[in-house]
mmCIF file of C-alpha atoms in Angstrom:
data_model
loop_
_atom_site.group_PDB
_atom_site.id
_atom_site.type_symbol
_atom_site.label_atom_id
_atom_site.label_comp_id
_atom_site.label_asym_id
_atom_site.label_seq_id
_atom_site.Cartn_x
_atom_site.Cartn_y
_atom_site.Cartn_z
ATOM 1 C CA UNK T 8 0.000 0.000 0.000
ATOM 2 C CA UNK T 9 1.094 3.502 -0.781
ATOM 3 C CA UNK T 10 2.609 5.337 2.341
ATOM 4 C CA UNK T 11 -0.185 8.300 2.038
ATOM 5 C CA UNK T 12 -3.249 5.746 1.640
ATOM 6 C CA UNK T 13 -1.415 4.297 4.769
ATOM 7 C CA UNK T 14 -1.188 6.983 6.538
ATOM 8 C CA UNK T 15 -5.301 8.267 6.038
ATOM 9 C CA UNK T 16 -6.389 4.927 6.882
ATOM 10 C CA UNK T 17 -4.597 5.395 10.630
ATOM 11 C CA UNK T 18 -5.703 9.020 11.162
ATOM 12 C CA UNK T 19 -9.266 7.909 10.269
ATOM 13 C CA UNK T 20 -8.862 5.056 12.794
ATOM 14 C CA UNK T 21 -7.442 7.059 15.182
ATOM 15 C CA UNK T 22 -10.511 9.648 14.706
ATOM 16 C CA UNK T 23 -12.853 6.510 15.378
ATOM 17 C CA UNK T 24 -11.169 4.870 18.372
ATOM 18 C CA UNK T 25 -11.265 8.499 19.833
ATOM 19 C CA UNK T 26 -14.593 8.806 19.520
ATOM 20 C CA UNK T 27 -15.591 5.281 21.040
ATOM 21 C CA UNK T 28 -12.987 5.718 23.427
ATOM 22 C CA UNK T 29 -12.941 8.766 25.103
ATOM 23 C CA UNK T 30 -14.759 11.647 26.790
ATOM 24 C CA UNK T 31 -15.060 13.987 23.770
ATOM 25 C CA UNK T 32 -18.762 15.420 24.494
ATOM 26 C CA UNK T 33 -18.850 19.448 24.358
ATOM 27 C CA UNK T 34 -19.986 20.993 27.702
ATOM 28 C CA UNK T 35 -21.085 23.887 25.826
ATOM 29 C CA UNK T 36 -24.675 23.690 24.732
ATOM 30 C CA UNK T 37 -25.736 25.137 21.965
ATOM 31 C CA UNK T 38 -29.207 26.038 23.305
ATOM 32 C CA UNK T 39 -31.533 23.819 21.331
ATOM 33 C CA UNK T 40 -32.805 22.494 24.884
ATOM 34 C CA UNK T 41 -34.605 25.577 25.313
ATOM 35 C CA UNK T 42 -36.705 25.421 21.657
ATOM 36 C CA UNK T 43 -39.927 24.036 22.022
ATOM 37 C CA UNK T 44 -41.518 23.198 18.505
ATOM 38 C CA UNK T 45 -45.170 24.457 17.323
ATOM 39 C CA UNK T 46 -47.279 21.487 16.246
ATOM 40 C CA UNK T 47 -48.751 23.014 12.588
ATOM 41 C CA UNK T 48 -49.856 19.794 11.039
ATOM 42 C CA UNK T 49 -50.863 22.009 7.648
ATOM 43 C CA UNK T 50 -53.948 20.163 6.933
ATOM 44 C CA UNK T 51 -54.718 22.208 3.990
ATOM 45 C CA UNK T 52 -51.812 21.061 2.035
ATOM 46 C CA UNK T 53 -52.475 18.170 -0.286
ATOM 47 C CA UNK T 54 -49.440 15.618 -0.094
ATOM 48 C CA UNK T 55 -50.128 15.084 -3.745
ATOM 49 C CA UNK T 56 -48.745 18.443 -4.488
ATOM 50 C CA UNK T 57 -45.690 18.274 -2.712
ATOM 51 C CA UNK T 58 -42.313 18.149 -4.818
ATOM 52 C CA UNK T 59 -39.291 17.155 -2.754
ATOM 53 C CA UNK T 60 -37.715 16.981 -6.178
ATOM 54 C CA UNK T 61 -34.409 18.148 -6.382
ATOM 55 C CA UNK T 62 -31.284 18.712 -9.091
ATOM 56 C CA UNK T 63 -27.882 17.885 -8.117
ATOM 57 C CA UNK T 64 -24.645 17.676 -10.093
ATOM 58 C CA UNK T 65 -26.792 17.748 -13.282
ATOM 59 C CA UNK T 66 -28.999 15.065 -12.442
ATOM 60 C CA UNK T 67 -32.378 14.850 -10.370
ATOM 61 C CA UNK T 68 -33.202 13.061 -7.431
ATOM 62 C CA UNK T 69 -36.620 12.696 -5.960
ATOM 63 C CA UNK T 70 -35.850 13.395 -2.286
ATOM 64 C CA UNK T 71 -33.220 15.980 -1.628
ATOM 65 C CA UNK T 72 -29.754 14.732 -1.226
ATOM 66 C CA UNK T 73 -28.000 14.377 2.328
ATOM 67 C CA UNK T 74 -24.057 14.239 2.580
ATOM 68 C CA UNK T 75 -22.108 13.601 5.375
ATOM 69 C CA UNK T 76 -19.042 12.761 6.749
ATOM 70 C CA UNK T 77 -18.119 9.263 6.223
ATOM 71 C CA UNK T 78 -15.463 6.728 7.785
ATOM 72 C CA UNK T 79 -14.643 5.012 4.340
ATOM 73 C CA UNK T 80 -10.928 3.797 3.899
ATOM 74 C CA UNK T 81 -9.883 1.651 6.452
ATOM 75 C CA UNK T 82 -10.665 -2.031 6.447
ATOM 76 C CA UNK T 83 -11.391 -2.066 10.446
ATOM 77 C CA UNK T 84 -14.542 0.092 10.038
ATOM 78 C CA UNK T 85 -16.263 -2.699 8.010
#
């Protein structure tokens, strides 16, 4: 294996054990506690007419597209 791949695949083990392993939780909130929701069911809107379609990269998707971080390149995480 090339030393670079090598060396990615440890700091994204590294980042995992770190996160199963020890106390990394923020003590600082970031005041979503304190937001209380309004029930608005919208019972006028047909569900028919809703279009969650969405374009992306040149193509279109029917739900909107969600990216996030991933743990990908290191055989352990399998």
């Amino acid at each position: 294996m090339h030393e670079s791949n090598s060396m990615t695949e440890n700091r994204k083990w590294d980042h995992i054990e770190i996160c199963l392993k020890k106390e990394i939780e923020s003590t600082v909130s970031n005041g979503l506690e304190d937001v209380k929701l309004i029930h608005n069911p919208l019972p006028e809107i047909d569900l028919e007419e809703i279009d969650t379609r969405v374009e992306f990269l040149g193509r279109e998707f029917s739900l909107p597209v969600v990216i996030s971080g991933m743990t990908g390149g290191n055989p352990r995480t399998k």
